[in-house]
Structures are given as structure tokens and as C-alpha cells.
PDB file of C-alpha atoms in Angstrom:
ATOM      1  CA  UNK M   2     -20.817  -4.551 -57.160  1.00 80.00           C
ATOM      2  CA  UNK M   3     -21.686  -5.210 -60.926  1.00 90.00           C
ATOM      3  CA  UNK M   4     -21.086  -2.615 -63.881  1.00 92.00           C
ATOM      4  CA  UNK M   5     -24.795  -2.429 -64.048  1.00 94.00           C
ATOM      5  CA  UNK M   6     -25.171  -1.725 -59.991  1.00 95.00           C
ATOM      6  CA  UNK M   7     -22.785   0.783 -60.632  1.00 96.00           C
ATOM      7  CA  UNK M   8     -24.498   2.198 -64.132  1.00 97.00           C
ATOM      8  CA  UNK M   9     -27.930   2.459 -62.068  1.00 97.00           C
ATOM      9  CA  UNK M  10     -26.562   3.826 -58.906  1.00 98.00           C
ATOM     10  CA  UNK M  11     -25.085   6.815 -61.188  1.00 97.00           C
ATOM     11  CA  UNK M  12     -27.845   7.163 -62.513  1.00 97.00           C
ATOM     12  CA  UNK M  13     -29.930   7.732 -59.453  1.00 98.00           C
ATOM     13  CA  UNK M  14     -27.718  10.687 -58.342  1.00 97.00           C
ATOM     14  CA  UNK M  15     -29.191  12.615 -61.054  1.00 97.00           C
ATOM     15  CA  UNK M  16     -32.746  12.786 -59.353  1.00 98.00           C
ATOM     16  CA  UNK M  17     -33.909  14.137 -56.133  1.00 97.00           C
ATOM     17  CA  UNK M  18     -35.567  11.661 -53.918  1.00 97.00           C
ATOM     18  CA  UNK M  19     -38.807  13.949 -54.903  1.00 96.00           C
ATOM     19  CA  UNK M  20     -38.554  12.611 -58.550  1.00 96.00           C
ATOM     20  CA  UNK M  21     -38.030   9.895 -58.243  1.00 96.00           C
ATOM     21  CA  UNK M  22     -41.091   9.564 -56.264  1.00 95.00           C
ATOM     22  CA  UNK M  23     -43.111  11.374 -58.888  1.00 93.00           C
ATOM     23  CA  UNK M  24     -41.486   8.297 -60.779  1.00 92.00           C
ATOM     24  CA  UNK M  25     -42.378   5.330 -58.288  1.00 89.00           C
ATOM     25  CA  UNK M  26     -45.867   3.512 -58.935  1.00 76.00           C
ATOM     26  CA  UNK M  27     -45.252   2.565 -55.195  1.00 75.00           C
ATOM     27  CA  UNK M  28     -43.153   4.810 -52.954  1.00 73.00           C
ATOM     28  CA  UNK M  29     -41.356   3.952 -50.136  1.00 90.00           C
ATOM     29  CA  UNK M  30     -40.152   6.851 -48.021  1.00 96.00           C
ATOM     30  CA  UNK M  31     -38.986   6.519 -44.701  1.00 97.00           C
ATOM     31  CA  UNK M  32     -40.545   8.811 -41.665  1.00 97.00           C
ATOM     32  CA  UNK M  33     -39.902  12.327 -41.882  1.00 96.00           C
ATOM     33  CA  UNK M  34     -38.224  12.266 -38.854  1.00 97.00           C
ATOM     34  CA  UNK M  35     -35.243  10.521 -40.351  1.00 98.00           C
ATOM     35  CA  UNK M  36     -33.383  13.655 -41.507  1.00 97.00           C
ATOM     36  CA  UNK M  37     -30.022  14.532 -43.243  1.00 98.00           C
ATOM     37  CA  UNK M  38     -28.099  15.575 -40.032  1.00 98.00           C
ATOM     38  CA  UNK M  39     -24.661  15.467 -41.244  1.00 98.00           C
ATOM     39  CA  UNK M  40     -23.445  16.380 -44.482  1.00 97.00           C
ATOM     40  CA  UNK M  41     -25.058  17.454 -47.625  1.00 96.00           C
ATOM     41  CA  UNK M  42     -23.783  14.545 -49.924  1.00 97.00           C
ATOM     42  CA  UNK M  43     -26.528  12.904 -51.466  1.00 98.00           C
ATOM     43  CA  UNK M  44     -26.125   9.039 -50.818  1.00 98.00           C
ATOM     44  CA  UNK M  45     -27.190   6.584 -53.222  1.00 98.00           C
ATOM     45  CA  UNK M  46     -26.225   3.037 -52.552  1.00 98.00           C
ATOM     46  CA  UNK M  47     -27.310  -0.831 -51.326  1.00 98.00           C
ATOM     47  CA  UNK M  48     -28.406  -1.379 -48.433  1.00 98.00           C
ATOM     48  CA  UNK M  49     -26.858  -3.127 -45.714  1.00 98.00           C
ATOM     49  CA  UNK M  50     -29.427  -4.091 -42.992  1.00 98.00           C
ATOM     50  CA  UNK M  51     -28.604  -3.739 -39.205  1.00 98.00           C
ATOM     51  CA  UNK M  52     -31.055  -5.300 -37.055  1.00 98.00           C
ATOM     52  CA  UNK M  53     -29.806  -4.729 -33.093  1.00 98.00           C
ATOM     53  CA  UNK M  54     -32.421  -4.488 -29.982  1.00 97.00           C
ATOM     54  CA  UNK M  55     -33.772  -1.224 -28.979  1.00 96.00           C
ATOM     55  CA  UNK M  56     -30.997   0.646 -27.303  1.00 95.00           C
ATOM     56  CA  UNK M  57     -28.781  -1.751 -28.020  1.00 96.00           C
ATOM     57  CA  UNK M  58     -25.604  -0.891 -30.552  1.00 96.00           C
ATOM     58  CA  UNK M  59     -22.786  -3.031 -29.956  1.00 96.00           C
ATOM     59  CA  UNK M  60     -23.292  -4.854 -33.600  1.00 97.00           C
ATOM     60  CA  UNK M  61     -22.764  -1.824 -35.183  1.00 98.00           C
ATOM     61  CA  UNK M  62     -19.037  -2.268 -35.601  1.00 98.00           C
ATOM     62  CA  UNK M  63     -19.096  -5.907 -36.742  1.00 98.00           C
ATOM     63  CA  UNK M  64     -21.581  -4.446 -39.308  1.00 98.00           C
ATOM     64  CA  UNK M  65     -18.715  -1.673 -40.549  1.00 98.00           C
ATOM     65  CA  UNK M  66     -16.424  -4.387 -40.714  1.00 98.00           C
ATOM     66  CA  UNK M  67     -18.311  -6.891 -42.753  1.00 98.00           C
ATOM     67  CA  UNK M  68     -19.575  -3.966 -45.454  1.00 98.00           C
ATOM     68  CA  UNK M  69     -18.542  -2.985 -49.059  1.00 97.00           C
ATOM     69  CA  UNK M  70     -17.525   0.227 -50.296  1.00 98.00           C
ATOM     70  CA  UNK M  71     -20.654   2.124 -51.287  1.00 98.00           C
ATOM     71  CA  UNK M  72     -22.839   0.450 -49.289  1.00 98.00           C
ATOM     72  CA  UNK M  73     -25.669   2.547 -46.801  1.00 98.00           C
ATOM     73  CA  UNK M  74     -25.789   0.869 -43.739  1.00 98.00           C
ATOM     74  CA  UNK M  75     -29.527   0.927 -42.867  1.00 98.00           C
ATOM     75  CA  UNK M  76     -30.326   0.541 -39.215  1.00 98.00           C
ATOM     76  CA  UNK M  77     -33.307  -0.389 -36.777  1.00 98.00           C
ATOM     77  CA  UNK M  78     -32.686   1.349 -34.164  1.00 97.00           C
ATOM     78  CA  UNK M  79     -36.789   1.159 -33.161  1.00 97.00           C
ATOM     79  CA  UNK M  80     -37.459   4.956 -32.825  1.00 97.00           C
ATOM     80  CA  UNK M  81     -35.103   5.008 -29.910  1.00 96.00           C
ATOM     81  CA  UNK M  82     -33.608   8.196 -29.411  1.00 97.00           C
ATOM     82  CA  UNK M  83     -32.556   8.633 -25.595  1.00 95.00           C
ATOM     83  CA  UNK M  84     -29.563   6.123 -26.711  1.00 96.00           C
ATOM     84  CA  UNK M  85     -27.062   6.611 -29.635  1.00 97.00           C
ATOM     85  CA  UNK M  86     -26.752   3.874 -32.067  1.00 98.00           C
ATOM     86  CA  UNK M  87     -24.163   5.986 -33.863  1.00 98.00           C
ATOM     87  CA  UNK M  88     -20.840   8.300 -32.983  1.00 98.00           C
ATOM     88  CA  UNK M  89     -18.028  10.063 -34.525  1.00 98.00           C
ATOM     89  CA  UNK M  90     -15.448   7.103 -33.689  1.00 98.00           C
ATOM     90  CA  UNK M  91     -18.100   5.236 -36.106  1.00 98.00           C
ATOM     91  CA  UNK M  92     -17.896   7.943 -38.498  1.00 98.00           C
ATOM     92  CA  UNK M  93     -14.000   7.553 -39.057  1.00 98.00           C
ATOM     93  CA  UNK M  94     -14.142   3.610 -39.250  1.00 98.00           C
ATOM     94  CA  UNK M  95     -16.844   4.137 -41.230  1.00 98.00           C
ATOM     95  CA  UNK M  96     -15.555   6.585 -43.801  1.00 98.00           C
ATOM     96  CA  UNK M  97     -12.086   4.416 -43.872  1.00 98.00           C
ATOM     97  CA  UNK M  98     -13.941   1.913 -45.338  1.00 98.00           C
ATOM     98  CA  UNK M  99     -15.800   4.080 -48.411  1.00 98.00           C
ATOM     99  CA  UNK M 100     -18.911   3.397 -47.019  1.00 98.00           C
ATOM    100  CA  UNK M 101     -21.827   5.238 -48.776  1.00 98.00           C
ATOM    101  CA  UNK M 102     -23.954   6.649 -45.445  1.00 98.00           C
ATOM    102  CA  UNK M 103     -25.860   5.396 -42.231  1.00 98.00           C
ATOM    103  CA  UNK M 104     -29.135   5.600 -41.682  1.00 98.00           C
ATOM    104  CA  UNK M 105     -30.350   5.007 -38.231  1.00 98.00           C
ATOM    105  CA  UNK M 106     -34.329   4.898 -37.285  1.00 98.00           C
ATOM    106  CA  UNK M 107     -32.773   6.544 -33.777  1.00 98.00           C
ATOM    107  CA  UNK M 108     -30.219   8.906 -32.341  1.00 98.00           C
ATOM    108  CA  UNK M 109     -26.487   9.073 -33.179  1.00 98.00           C
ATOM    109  CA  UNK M 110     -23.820  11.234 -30.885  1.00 98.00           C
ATOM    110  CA  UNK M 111     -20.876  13.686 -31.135  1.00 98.00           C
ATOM    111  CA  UNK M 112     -22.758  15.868 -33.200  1.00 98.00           C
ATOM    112  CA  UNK M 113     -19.826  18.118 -33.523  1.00 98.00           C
ATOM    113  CA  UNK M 114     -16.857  15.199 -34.096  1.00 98.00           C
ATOM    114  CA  UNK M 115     -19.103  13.609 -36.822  1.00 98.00           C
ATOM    115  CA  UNK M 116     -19.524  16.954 -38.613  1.00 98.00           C
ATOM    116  CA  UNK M 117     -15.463  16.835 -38.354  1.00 98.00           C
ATOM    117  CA  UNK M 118     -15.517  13.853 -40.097  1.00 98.00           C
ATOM    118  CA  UNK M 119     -17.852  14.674 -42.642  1.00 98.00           C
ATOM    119  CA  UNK M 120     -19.457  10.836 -42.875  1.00 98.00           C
ATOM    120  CA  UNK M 121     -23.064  11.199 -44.093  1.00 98.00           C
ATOM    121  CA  UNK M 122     -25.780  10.372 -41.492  1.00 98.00           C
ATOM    122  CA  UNK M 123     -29.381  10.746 -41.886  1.00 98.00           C
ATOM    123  CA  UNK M 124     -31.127   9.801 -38.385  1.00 98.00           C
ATOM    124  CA  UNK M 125     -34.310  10.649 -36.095  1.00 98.00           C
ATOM    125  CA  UNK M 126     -32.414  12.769 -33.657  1.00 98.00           C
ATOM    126  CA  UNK M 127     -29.228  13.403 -31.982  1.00 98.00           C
ATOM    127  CA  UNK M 128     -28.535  12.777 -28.129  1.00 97.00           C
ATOM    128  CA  UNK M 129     -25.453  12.180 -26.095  1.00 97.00           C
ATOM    129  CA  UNK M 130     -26.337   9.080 -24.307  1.00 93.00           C
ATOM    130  CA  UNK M 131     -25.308   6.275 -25.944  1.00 91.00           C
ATOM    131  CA  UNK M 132     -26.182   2.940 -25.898  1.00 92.00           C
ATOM    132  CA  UNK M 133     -25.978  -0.774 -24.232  1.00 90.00           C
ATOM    133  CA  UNK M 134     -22.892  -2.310 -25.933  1.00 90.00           C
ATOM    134  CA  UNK M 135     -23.932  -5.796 -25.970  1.00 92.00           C
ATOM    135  CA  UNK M 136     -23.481  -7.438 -29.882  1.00 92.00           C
ATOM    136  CA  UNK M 137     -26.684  -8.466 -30.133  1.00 96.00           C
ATOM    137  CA  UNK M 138     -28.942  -8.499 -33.494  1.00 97.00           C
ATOM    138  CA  UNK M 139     -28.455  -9.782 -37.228  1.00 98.00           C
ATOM    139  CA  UNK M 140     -26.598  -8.187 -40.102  1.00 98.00           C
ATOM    140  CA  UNK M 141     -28.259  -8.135 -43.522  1.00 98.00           C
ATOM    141  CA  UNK M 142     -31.797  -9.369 -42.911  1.00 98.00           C
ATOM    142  CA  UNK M 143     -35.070  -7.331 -43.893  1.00 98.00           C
ATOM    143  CA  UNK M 144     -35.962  -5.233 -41.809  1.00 98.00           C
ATOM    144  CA  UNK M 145     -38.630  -1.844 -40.640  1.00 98.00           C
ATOM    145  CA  UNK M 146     -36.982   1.551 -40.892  1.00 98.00           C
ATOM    146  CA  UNK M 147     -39.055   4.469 -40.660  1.00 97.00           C
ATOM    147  CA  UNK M 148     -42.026   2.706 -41.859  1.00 96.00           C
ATOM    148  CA  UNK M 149     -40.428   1.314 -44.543  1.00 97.00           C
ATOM    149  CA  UNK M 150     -39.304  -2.504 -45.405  1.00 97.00           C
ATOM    150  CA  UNK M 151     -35.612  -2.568 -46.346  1.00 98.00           C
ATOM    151  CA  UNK M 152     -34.058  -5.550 -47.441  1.00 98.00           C
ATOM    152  CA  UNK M 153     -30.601  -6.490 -48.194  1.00 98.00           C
ATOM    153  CA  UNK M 154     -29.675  -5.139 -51.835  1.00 98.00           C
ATOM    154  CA  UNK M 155     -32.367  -2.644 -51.620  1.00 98.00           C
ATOM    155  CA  UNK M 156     -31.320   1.013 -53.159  1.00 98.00           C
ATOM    156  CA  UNK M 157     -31.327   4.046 -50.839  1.00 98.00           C
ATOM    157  CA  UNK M 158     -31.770   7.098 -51.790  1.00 98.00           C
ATOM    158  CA  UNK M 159     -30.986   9.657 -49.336  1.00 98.00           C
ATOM    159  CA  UNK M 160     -30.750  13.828 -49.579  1.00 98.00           C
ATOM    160  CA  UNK M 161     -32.555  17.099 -48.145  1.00 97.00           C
ATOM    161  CA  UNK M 162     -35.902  16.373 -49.312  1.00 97.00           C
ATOM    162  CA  UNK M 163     -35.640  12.680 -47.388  1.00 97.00           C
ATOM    163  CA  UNK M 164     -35.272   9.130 -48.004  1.00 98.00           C
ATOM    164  CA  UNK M 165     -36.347   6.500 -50.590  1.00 97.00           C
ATOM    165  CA  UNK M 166     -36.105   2.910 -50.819  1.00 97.00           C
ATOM    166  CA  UNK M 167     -36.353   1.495 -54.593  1.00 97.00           C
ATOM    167  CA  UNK M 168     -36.192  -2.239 -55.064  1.00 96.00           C
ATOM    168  CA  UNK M 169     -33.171  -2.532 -57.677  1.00 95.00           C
ATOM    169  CA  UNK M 170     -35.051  -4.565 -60.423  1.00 95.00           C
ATOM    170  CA  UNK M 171     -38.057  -1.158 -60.312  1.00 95.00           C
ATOM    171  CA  UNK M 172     -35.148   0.860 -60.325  1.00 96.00           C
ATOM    172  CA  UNK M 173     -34.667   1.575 -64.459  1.00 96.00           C
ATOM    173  CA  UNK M 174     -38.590   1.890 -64.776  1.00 95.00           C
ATOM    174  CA  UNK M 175     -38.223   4.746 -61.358  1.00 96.00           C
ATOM    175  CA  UNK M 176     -35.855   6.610 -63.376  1.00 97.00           C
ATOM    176  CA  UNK M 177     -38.018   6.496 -66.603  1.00 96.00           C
ATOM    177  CA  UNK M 178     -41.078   7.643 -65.283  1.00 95.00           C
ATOM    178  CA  UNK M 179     -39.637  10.126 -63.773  1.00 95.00           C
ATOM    179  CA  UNK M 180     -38.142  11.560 -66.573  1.00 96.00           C
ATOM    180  CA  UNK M 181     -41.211  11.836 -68.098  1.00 95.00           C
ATOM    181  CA  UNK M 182     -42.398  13.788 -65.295  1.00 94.00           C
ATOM    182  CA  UNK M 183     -39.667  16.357 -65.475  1.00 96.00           C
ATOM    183  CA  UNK M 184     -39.988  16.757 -68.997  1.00 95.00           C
ATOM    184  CA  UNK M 185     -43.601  17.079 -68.408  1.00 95.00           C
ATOM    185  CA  UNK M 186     -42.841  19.892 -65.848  1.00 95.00           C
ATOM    186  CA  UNK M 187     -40.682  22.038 -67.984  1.00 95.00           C
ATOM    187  CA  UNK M 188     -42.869  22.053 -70.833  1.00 94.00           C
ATOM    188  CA  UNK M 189     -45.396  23.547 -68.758  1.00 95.00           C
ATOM    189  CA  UNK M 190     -43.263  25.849 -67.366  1.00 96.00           C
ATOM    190  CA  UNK M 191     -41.550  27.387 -70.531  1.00 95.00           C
ATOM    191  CA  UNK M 192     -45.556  27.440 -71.585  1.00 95.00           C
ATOM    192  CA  UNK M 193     -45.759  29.809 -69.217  1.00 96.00           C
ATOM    193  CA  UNK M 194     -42.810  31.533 -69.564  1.00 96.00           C
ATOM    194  CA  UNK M 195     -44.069  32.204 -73.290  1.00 96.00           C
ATOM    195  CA  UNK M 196     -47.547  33.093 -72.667  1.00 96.00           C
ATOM    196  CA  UNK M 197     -47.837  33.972 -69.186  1.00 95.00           C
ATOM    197  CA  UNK M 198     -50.458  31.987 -68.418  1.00 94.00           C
ATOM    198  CA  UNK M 199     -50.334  30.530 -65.355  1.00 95.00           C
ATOM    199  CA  UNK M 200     -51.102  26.484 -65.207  1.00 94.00           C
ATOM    200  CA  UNK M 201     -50.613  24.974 -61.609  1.00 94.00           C
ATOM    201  CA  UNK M 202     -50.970  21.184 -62.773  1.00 92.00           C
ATOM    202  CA  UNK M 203     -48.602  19.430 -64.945  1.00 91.00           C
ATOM    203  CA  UNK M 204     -50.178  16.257 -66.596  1.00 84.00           C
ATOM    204  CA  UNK M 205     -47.819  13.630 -67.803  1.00 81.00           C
ATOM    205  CA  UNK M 206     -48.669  12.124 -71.421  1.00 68.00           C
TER     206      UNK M 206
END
């Protein structure tokens, strides 16, 4: 990862995933069904795309293996959520590696042995089936996650309010315009602090 990747990605961990929507001209969040479900790091990181058939996760650990520290694994997992794409035996490998987070457009298991670990995991749902073991799928090619295109490289941005995908080469003008909205915001509100008056829209210069 380059000292700019890095700069940027520090960067991001300043705003919520809410801001820097306010900043997007074009917002990609994921489903609302993808939730933080372990963990209350914030992740911020590339992506690394894992594209396996539905119910199917046996690629999974070939995809832990072939990752960079820092990277969010992003996975397709289809909606499924009577099979597990995801467990704490994952968890470990994956937090031995300094990997960023997983998101999984499905269920993950072991609710109780990945909250031991501690590894970040944003998913759809949790279920103790798990899946077909077959390593089947591609690493690192675009791919749909809760709605939302994710390619290779793309930045995720992942914390209570949700998750947001930002191209990297948007990601300086993201960060700008959201600024601007913040400082927007608090002027109004110390306005209001001062005069009492009470002004429910804040309009951005």
C-alpha cells in the first residue's frame, strides 16, 4: 500500500460513513441489512473481492491467504443466510494476518467464538449452518454486495451507521465536501446556541 493509500485511508477514519455521504455526489451504501455484528472498530480499508456461489464458502480461505494487511475482504455471498460464509476459525486466520474486516452479503457463524476473537464483521445475519466447502468462485473481481458494485481497490468504509464504498480517486473530493458540510452544521448550530432560534436545515455555501 502507497504513503498516499495510507494518508487517505487515515483520513477516512475521521468521518462517519454518514458524512461522508453528505460528502459523496454519488453514494454507494450497501443494504441495510449488512450490519456491524462484531466489534465496534470502524474499518476503513481496500477492498478485496470474494466472488464464491451461493452457499458455497470453501474460497474463503485461499482468499485470507492471498490478502494484505489492511485489506476488507468484501464478499458475495448472494443474500444467503441459511449457510455461513464466515466463522470464528476464519476470524483467527483472519486477524493473524492484520486484515482490516469482512464483509459478507450473507450469514457468518460462532457468533460467540468470533466475538472472542474480536475480528470485525459486518454481515446480513448470523446462523449456525454453514456452508458447501467446495473452492469454487474468483478472488478480486468486481462484484454486487448489498446493492452495491465493489471492485478491487475500492475503499470501504464500514461502522454503526453502515457501509460505504468510495472509489479511491473520489476519495479526497468525499472528504472535502464533507467537511464543508460539517462546518456548515456547526455554524448553524452554535447560531442557535447564541440566539435560540431554532433552524432545522443547514445549507452548505
Amino acid at each position: 500500500m502507497d504513503e498516499k493509500l495510507k494518508s487517505i485511508i487515515e483520513q477516512l477514519r475521521e468521518f462517519t460513513t454518514s458524512e461522508l455521504c453528505d460528502g459523496a455526489i454519488d453514494y454507494h451504501t450497501m443494504d441495510y441489512h449488512i450490519k456491524r455484528r462484531v466489534s465496534d472498530k470502524k474499518i476503513v480499508g481496500p477492498a478485496f473481492t470474494v466472488n464464491p456461489p451461493k452457499g458455497v464458502s470453501g474460497i474463503i480461505p485461499d482468499a485470507i491467504l492471498a490478502m494484505n494487511p489492511g485489506e476488507v475482504m468484501v464478499v458475495a455471498g448472494k443474500e444467503c443466510c441459511n449457510h455461513s460464509y464466515w466463522g470464528d476459525h476464519r476470524s483467527i486466520c483472519a486477524s493473524m494476518k492484520g486484515l482490516e474486516g469482512v464483509v459478507i452479503d450473507g450469514a457468518f457463524r460462532d457468533l460467540e467464538g468470533c466475538m472472542e476473537v474480536g475480528f470485525p464483521i459486518f454481515a446480513r445475519s448470523v446462523t449456525p449452518g454453514s456452508c458447501a466447502k467446495a473452492a469454487e468462485g474468483e478472488l478480486n473481481v468486481p462484484i454486487l454486495c448489498g446493492g452495491v458494485e465493489v471492485c478491487p481497490g475500492d475503499l470501504i468504509v464500514g461502522d454503526c451507521n453502515g457501509i460505504i464504498v468510495i472509489k479511491p480517486e473520489e476519495a479526497e473530493l468525499v472528504m472535502e465536501r464533507a467537511r464543508k458540510k460539517i462546518a456548515a452544521q456547526n455554524a448553524v448550530i452554535e447560531r442557535m446556541r447564541q440566539t435560540g432560534e431554532i433552524l432545522p436545515r443547514v445549507k452548505i455555501n
